[in-house]
Tab-separated table of C-alpha atoms and ligand atoms in Angstrom:
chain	number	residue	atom	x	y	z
A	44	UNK	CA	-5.522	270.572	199.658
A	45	UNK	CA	-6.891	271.777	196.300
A	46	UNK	CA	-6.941	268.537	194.681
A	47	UNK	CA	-9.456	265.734	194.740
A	48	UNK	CA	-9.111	262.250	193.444
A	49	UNK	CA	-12.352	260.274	192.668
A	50	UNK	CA	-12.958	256.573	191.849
A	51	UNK	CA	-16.800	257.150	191.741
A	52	UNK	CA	-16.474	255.848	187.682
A	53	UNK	CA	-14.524	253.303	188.595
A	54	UNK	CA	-16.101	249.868	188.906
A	55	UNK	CA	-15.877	248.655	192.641
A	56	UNK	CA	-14.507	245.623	191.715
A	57	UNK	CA	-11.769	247.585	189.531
A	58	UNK	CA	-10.840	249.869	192.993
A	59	UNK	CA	-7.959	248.658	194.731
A	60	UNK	CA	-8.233	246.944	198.138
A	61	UNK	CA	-6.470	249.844	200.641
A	62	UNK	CA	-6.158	246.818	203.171
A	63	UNK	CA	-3.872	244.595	201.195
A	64	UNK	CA	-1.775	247.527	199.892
A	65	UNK	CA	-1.114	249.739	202.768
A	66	UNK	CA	2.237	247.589	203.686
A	67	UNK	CA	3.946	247.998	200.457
A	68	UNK	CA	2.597	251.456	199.509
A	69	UNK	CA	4.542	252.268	203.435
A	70	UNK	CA	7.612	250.160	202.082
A	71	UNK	CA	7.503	252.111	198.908
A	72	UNK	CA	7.221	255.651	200.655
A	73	UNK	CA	10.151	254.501	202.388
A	74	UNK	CA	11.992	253.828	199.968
A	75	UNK	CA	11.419	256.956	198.073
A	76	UNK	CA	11.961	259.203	201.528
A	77	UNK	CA	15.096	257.211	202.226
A	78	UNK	CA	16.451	257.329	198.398
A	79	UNK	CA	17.312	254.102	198.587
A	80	UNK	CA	15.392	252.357	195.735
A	81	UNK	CA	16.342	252.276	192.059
A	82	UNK	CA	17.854	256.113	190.759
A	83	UNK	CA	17.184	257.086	194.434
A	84	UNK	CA	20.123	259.765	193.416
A	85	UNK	CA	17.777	261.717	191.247
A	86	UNK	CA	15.068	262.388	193.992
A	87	UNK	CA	16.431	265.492	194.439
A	88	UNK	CA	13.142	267.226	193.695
A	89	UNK	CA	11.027	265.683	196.536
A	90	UNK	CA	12.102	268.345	199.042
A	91	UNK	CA	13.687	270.855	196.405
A	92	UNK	CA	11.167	273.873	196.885
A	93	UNK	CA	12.233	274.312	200.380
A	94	UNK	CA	15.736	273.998	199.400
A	95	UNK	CA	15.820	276.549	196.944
A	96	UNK	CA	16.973	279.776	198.395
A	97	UNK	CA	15.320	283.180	198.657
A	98	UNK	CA	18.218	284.526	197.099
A	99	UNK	CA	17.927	282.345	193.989
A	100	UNK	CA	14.291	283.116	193.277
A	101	UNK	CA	15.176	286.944	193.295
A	102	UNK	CA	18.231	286.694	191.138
A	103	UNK	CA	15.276	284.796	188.824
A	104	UNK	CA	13.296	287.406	188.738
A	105	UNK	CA	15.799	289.940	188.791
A	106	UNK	CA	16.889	288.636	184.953
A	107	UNK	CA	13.460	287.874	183.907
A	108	UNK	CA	12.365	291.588	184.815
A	109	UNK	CA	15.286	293.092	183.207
A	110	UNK	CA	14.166	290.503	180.151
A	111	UNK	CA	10.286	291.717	180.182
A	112	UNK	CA	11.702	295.160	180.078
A	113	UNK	CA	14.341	294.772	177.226
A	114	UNK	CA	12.601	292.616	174.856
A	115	UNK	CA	9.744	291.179	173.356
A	116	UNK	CA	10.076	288.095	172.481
A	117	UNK	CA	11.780	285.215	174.438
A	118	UNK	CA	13.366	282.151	173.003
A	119	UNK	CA	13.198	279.062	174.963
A	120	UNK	CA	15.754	276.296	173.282
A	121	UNK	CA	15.853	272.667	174.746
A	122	UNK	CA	13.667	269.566	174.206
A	123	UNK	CA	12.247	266.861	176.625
A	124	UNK	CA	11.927	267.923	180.202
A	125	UNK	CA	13.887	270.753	179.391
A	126	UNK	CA	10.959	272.430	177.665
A	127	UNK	CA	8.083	270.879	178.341
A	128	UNK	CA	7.515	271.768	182.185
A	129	UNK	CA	7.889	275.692	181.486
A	130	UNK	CA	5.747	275.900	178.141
A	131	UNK	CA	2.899	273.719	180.084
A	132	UNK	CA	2.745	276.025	183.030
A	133	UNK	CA	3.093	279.017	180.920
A	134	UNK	CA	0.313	278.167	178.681
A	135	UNK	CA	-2.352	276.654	180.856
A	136	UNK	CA	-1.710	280.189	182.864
A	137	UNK	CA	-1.428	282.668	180.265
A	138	UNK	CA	-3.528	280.852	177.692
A	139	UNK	CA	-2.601	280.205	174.196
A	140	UNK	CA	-3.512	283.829	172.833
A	141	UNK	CA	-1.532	285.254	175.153
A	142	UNK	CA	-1.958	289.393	175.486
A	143	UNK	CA	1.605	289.537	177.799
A	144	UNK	CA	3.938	291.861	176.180
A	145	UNK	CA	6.535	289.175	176.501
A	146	UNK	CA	5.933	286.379	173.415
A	147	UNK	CA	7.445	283.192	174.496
A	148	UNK	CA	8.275	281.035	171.383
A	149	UNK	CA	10.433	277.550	171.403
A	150	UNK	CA	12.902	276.338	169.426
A	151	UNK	CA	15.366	273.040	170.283
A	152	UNK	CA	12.351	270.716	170.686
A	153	UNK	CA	12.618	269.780	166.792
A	154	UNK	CA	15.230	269.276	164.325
A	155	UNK	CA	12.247	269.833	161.157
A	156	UNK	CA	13.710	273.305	159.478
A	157	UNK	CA	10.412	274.086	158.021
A	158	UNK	CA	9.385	274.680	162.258
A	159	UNK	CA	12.961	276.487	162.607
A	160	UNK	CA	12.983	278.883	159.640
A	161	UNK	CA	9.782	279.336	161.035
A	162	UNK	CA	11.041	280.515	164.272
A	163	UNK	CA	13.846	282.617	162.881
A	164	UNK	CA	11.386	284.343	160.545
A	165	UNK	CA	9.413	285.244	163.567
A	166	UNK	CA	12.340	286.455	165.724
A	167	UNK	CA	14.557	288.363	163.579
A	168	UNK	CA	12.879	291.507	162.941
A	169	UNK	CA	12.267	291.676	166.984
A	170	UNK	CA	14.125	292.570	169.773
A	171	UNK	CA	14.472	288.605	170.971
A	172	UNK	CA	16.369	287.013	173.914
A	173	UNK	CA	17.180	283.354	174.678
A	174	UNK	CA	16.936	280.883	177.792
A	175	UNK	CA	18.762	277.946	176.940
A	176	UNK	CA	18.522	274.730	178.367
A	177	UNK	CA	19.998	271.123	178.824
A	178	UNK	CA	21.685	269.724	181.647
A	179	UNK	CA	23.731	267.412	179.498
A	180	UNK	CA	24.786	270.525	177.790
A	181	UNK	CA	25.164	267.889	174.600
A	182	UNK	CA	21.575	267.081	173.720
A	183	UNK	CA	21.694	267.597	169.508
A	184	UNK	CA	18.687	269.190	169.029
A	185	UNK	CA	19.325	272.022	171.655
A	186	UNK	CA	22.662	272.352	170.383
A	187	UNK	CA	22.184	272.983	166.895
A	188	UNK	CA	19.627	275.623	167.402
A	189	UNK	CA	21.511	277.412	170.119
A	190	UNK	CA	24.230	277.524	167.680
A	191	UNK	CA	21.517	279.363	165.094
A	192	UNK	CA	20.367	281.519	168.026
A	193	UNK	CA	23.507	282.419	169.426
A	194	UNK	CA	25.014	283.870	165.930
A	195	UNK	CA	21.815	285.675	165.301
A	196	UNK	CA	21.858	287.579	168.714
A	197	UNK	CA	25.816	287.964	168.042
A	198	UNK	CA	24.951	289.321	164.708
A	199	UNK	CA	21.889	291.695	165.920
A	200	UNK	CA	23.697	292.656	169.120
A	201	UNK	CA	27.179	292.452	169.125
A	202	UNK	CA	28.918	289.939	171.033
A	203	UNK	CA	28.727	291.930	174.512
A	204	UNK	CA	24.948	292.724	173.570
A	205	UNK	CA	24.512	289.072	172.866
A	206	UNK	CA	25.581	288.539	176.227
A	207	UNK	CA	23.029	290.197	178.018
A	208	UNK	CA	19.954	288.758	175.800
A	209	UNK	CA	20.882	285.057	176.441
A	210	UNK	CA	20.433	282.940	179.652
A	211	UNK	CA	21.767	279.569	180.293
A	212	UNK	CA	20.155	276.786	182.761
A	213	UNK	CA	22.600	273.794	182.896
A	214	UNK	CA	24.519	271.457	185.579
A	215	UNK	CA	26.704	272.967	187.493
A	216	UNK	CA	29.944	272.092	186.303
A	217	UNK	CA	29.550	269.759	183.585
A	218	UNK	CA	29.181	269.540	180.230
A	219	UNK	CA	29.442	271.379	176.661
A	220	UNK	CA	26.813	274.115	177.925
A	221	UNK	CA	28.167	274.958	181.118
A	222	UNK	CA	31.930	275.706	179.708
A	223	UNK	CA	30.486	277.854	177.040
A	224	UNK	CA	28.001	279.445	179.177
A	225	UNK	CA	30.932	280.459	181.387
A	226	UNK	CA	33.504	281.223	178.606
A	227	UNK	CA	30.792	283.784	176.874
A	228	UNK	CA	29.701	284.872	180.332
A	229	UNK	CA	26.450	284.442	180.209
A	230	UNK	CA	24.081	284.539	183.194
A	231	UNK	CA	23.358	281.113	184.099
A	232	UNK	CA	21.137	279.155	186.588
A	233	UNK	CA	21.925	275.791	187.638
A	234	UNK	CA	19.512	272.395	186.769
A	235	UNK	CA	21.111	270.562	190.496
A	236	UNK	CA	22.904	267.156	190.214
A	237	UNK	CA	19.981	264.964	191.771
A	238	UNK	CA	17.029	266.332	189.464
A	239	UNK	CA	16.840	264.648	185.890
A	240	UNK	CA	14.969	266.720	183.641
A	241	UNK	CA	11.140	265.849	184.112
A	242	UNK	CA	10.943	266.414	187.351
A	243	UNK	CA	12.914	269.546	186.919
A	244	UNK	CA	9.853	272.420	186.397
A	245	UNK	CA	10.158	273.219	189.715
A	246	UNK	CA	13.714	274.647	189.020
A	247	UNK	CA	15.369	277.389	187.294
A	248	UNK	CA	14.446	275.194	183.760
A	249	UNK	CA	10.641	275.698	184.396
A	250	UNK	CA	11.449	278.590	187.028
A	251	UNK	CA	12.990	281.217	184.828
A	252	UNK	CA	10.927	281.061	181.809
A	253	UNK	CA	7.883	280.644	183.685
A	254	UNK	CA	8.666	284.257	185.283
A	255	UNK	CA	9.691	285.940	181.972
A	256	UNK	CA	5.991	285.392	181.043
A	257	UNK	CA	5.090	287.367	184.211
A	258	UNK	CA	3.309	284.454	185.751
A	259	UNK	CA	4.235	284.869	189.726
A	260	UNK	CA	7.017	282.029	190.527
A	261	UNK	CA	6.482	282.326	194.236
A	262	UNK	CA	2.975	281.395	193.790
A	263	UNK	CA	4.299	278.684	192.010
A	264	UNK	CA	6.494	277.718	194.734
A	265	UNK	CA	3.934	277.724	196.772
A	266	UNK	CA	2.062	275.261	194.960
A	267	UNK	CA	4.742	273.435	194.957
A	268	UNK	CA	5.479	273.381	198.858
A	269	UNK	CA	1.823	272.258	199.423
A	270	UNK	CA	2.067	269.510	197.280
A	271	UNK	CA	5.142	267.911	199.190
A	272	UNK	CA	2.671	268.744	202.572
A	273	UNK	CA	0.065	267.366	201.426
A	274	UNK	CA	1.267	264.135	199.574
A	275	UNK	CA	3.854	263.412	202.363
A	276	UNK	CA	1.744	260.890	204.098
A	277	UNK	CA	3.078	257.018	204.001
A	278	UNK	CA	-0.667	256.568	204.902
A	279	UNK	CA	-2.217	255.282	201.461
A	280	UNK	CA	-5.839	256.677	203.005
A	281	UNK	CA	-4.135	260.206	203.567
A	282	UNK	CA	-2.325	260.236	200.391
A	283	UNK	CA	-3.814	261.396	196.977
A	284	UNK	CA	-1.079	261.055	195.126
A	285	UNK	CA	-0.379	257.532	195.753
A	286	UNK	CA	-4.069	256.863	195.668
A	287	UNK	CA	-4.049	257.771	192.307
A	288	UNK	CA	-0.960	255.818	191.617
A	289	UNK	CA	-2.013	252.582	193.409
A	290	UNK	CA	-5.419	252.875	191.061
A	291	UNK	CA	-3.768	252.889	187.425
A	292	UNK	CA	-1.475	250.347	188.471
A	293	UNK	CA	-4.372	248.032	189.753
A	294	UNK	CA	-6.116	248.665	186.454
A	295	UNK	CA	-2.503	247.810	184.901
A	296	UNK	CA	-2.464	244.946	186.428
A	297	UNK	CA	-6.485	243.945	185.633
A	298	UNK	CA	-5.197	244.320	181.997
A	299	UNK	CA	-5.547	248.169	180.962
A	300	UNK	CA	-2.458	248.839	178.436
A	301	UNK	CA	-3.605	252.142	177.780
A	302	UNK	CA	-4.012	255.400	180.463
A	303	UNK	CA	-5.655	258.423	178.163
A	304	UNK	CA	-5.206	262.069	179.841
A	305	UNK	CA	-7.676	263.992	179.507
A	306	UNK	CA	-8.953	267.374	180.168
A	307	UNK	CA	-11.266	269.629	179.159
A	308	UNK	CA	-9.423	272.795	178.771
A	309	UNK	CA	-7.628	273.280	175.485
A	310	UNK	CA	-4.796	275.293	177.335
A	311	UNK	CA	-3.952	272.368	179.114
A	312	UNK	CA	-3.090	270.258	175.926
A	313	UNK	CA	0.615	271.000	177.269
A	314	UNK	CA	0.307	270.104	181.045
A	315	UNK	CA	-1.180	266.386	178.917
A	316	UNK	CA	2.499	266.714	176.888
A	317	UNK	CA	4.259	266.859	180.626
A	318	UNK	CA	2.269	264.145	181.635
A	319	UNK	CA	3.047	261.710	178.889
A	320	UNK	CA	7.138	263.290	179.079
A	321	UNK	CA	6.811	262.386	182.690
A	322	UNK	CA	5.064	258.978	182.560
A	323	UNK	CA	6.054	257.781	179.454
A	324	UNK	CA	10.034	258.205	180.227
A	325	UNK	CA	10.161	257.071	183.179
A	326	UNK	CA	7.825	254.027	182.927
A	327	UNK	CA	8.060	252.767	179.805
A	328	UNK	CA	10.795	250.048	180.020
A	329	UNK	CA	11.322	246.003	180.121
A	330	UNK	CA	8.210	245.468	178.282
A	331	UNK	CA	5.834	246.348	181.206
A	332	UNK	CA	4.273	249.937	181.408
A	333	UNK	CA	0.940	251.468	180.669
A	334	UNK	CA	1.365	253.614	177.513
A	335	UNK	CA	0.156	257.558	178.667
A	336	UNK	CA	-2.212	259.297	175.898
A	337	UNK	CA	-3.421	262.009	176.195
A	338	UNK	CA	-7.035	263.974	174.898
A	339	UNK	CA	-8.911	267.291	174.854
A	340	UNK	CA	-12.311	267.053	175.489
A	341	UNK	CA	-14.717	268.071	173.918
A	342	UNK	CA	-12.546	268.584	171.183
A	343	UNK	CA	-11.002	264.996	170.056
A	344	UNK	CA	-14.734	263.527	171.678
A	345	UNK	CA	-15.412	263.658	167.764
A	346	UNK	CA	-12.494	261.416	166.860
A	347	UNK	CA	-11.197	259.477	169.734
A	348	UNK	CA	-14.293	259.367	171.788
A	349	UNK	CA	-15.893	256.365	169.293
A	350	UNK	CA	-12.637	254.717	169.905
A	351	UNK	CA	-13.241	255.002	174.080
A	352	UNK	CA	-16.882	254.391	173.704
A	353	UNK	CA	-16.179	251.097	171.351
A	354	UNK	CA	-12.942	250.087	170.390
A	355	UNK	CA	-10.744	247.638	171.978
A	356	UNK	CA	-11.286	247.254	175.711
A	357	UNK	CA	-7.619	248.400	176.376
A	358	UNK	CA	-7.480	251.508	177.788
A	359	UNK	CA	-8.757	253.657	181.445
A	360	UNK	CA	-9.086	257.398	181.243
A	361	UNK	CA	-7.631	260.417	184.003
A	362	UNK	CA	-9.955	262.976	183.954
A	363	UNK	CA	-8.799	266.542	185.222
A	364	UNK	CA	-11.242	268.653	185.955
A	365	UNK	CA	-11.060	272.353	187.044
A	366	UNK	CA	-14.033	273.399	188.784
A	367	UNK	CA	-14.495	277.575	188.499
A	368	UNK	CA	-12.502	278.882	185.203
A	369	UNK	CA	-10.802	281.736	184.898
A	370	UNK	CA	-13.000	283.451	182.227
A	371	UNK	CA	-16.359	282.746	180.788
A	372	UNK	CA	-18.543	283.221	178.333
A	373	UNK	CA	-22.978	283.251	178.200
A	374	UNK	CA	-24.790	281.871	175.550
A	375	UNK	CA	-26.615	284.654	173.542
A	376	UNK	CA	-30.519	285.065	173.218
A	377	UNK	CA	-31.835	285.083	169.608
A	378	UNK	CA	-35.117	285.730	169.231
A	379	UNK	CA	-35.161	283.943	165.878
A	380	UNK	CA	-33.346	280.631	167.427
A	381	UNK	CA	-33.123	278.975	164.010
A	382	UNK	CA	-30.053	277.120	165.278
A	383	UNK	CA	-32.272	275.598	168.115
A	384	UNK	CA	-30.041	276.866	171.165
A	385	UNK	CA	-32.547	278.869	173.279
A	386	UNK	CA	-33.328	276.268	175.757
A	387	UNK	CA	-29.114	277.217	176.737
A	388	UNK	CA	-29.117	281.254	176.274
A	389	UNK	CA	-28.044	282.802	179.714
A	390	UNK	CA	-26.348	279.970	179.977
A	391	UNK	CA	-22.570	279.937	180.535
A	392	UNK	CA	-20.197	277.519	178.406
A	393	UNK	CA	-18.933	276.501	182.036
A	394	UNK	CA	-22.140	275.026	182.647
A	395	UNK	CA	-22.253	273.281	178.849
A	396	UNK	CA	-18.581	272.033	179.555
A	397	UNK	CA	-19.252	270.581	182.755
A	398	UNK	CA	-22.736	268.958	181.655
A	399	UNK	CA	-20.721	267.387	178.861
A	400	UNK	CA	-17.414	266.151	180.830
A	401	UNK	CA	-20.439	264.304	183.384
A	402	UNK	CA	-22.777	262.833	180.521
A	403	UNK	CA	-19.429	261.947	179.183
A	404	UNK	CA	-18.179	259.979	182.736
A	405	UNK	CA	-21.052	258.131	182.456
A	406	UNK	CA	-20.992	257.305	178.948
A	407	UNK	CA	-17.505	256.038	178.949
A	408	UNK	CA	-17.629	254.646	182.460
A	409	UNK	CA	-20.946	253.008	182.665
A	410	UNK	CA	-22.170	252.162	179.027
A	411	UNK	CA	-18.664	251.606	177.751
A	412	UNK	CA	-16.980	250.112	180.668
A	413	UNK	CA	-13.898	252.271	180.517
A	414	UNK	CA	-12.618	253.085	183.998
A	415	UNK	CA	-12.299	256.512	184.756
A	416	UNK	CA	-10.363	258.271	187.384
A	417	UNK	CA	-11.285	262.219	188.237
A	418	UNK	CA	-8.758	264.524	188.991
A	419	UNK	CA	-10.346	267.713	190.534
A	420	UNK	CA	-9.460	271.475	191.146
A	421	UNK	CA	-10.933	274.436	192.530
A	422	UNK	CA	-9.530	276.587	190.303
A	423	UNK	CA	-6.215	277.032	188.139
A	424	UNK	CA	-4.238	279.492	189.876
A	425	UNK	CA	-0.110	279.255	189.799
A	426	UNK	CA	-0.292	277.978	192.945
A	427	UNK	CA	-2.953	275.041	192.033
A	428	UNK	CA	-0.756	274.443	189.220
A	429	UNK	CA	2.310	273.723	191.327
A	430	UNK	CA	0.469	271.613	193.980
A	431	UNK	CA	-0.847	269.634	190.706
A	432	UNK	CA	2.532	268.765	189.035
A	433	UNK	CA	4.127	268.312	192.269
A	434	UNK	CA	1.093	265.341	193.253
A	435	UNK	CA	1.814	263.923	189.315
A	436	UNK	CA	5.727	263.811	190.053
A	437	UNK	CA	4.644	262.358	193.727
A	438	UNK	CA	2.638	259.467	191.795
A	439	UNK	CA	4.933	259.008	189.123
A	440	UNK	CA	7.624	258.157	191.624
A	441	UNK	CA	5.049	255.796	193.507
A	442	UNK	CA	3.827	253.984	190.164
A	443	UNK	CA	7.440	253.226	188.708
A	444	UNK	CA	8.284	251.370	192.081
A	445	UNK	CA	5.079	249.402	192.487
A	446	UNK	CA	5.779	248.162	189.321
A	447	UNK	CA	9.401	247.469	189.872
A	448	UNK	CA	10.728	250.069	187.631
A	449	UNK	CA	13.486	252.642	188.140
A	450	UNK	CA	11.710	255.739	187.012
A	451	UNK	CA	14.653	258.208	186.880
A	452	UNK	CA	16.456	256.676	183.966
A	453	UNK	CA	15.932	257.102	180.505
A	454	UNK	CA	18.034	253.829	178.840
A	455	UNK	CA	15.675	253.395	175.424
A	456	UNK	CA	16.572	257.445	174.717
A	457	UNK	CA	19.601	256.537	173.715
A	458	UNK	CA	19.251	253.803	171.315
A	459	UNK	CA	17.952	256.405	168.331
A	460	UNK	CA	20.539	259.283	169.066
A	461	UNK	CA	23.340	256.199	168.532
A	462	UNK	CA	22.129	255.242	165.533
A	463	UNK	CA	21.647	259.080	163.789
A	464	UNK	CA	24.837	259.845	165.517
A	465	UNK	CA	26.631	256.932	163.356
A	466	UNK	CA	24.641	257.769	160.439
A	467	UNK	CA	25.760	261.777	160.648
A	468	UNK	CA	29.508	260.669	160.974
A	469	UNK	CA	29.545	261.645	164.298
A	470	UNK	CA	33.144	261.053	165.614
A	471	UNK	CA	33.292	258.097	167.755
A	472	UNK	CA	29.777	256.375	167.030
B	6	PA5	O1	13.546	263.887	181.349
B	6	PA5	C1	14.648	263.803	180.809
B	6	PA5	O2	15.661	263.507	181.439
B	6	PA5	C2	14.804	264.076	179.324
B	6	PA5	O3	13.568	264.267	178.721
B	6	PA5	C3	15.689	265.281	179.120
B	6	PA5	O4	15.142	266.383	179.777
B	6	PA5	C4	15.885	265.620	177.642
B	6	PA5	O5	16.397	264.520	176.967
B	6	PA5	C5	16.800	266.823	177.451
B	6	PA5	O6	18.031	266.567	178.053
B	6	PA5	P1	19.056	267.736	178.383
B	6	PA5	O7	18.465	268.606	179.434
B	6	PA5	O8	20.279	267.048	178.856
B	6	PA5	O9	19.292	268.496	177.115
């Protein structure tokens, strides 16, 4: 297991009491295992790695080669958990300077056309290809700039050229992106049935882009397999994930409104966005959910670290932690030290990070009584990576239901799009 929870900064009369929880957290596990609780039909993901077949991965890296080798910059067009899984695995991986031959740029997540002309600035003077997805096939934002995208490959490739640069990743059968996927004959990969669109990295939607940025998806897998081993357990002493899930919701129900995210890499910022797609979506309904923030230490410890130390007593922090990075960097000698940093040179900024994410856990937790839970790793590896979002999906699941939620659907979503939809004229709103 390459991930550790901690509860050392949390208060010992904040910790939850394993003794009078073990019975539900069992019923609970049940429940999920069985699929018999609320949106039980979208817990497709919980044993999905080992479902997906051999011959599926290789077809996915079959395209994404023949991508890497024809092109240089991919598109990736959908919004929600259709976008943020991939782009948060691909950048905490490959960093966000990325040297890969392959850019990877996104487009779909925002209807502002300053952000799209943007996009189609960048694009059209390169040899670009496009992975489309959405598993409704009808989401607006997606649409409309797979429309853009799909006449300017037509236009710079020809229609049977356009073919070969664009990939879709939809439902099966259903909806407006499958029938033109199939009419235009693209090559498509499917998002299955019983997996709504957070918990969906682990498919071709985070799956295919994820390997067009050369990051190794079997790795990933991997990960992803030894995070349904090792947060199987109905045991709530054997199980991290729901030990991390029974803690926020026992500091929910102490009076915490507020769980902040934090970590102290900035290429993690978008592994924080997952986290507050997956949280935030699925538990923020009938008035009773912690709200999911999110931070990057030691970055926003000069603007929303006063608001921790003092502000309103309203929030508990999730700290994670990677042990060992993957690069570093010592602190130079100068021999004329006017900035004062000598007593660090030789130093590595590891060693400065870490010192500051501990003085930090005690500042917040002790001095400014804000719980804080630690999330640890060895290391960030593609395989880490999987295990990690496979024990947040694991807890997610586990949260909703302990506090009586159904965390698969997404009802408040719809309110806005009804309303623009009347406003644009759309035909039958
Ligand atoms: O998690 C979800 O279900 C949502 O965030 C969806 O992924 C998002 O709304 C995009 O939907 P679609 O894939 O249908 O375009």
């Amino acid at each position: 297991m390459s991930i550790k929870v901690g509860f050392d900064y949390v208060k010992p009369e904040d910790r939850y009491t394993p003794t009078i929880w073990k019975e539900r957290i069992r019923e609970i596990n049940k429940i999920i295992v069985d699929k018999t609780g609320a949106g039980g039909d979208f817990l497709g993901w919980l044993d999905y790695p080992e479902r997906l077949s051999k011959d599926e991965v290789e077809r996915i890296i079959k395209k994404a080669n023949f991508f890497r080798e024809n092109y240089e910059v991919l598109v990736v067009c959908g919004i929600g958990g259709s976008y943020l899984g991939p782009r948060a695995v691909i950048e905490a991986i490959n960093g966000l300077y990325s040297r890969d031959k392959m850019k990877i740029v996104y487009l779909g997540n925002t209807l502002d056309p300053n952000y799209t002309s943007e996009v189609i600035d960048f694009i059209k003077d390169k040899k670009f290809c496009v992975c489309v997805i959405s598993k409704s096939g009808t989401t607006t934002e997606t649409s409309i700039s797979f429309r853009i995208l799909r006449e300017m490959a037509e236009a710079k490739y020809g229609k049977d050229g356009a073919k070969d640069a664009i990939v879709a990743v939809t439902d099966k059968e259903k909806g407006a992106l499958r029938q033109l996927s199939d009419t235009e004959g693209y090559e498509s990969f499917e998002l299955p049935d019983d997996i709504g669109g957070r918990f969906s990295v682990m498919s071709p939607v985070g799956l295919f882009p994820i390997a067009c940025a050369g990051i190794d998806i079997k790795e990933f897998i991997k990960g992803l397999k030894d995070g349904m081993k090792n947060y199987s357990s109905e045991n709530i002493d054997e199980n991290e994930a729901y030990k991390y899930a029974l803690q926020r919701h026992s500091l929910y129900l102490r009076g915490c409104k507020v769980e902040m995210v934090g970590t102290y890499e900035p290429r993690l910022e978008c592994v924080n966005g997952w986290l507050k797609q997956l949280f935030d979506e699925s538990e923020g309904k009938e008035g009773k959910s912690l709200l999911v923030t999110s931070c990057v230490f030691t970055t926003d410890l000069h603007s929303l670290g006063q608001f921790i130390q003092e502000g309103s007593k309203i929030l508990f922090e999730t700290i994670t932690y990677i042990d060992e990075p993957n690069n570093d960097v010592v602190i130079p000698y100068d021999k004329d030290n006017l900035d004062n940093l000598n007593y660090i040179s030789g130093k590595k900024l590891s060693y400065v990070n870490r010192k500051a994410y501990e003085g930090t856990l005690q500042a917040h937790a002790n001095v400014g009584n804000v719980p804080n839970i630690t999330i640890t790793l060895d290391k960030l590896t593609p395989r880490t990576l999987g295990e990690l979002l496979y024990f947040y999906m694991k807890a997610c699941a586990m949260s909703a239901y302990l506090n009586g939620l159904n965390p698969f659907n997404q009802p408040g979503v719809e309110v806005y799009k009804k309303n623009m939809f009347h406003l644009l004229g759309k035909p039958g709103y």
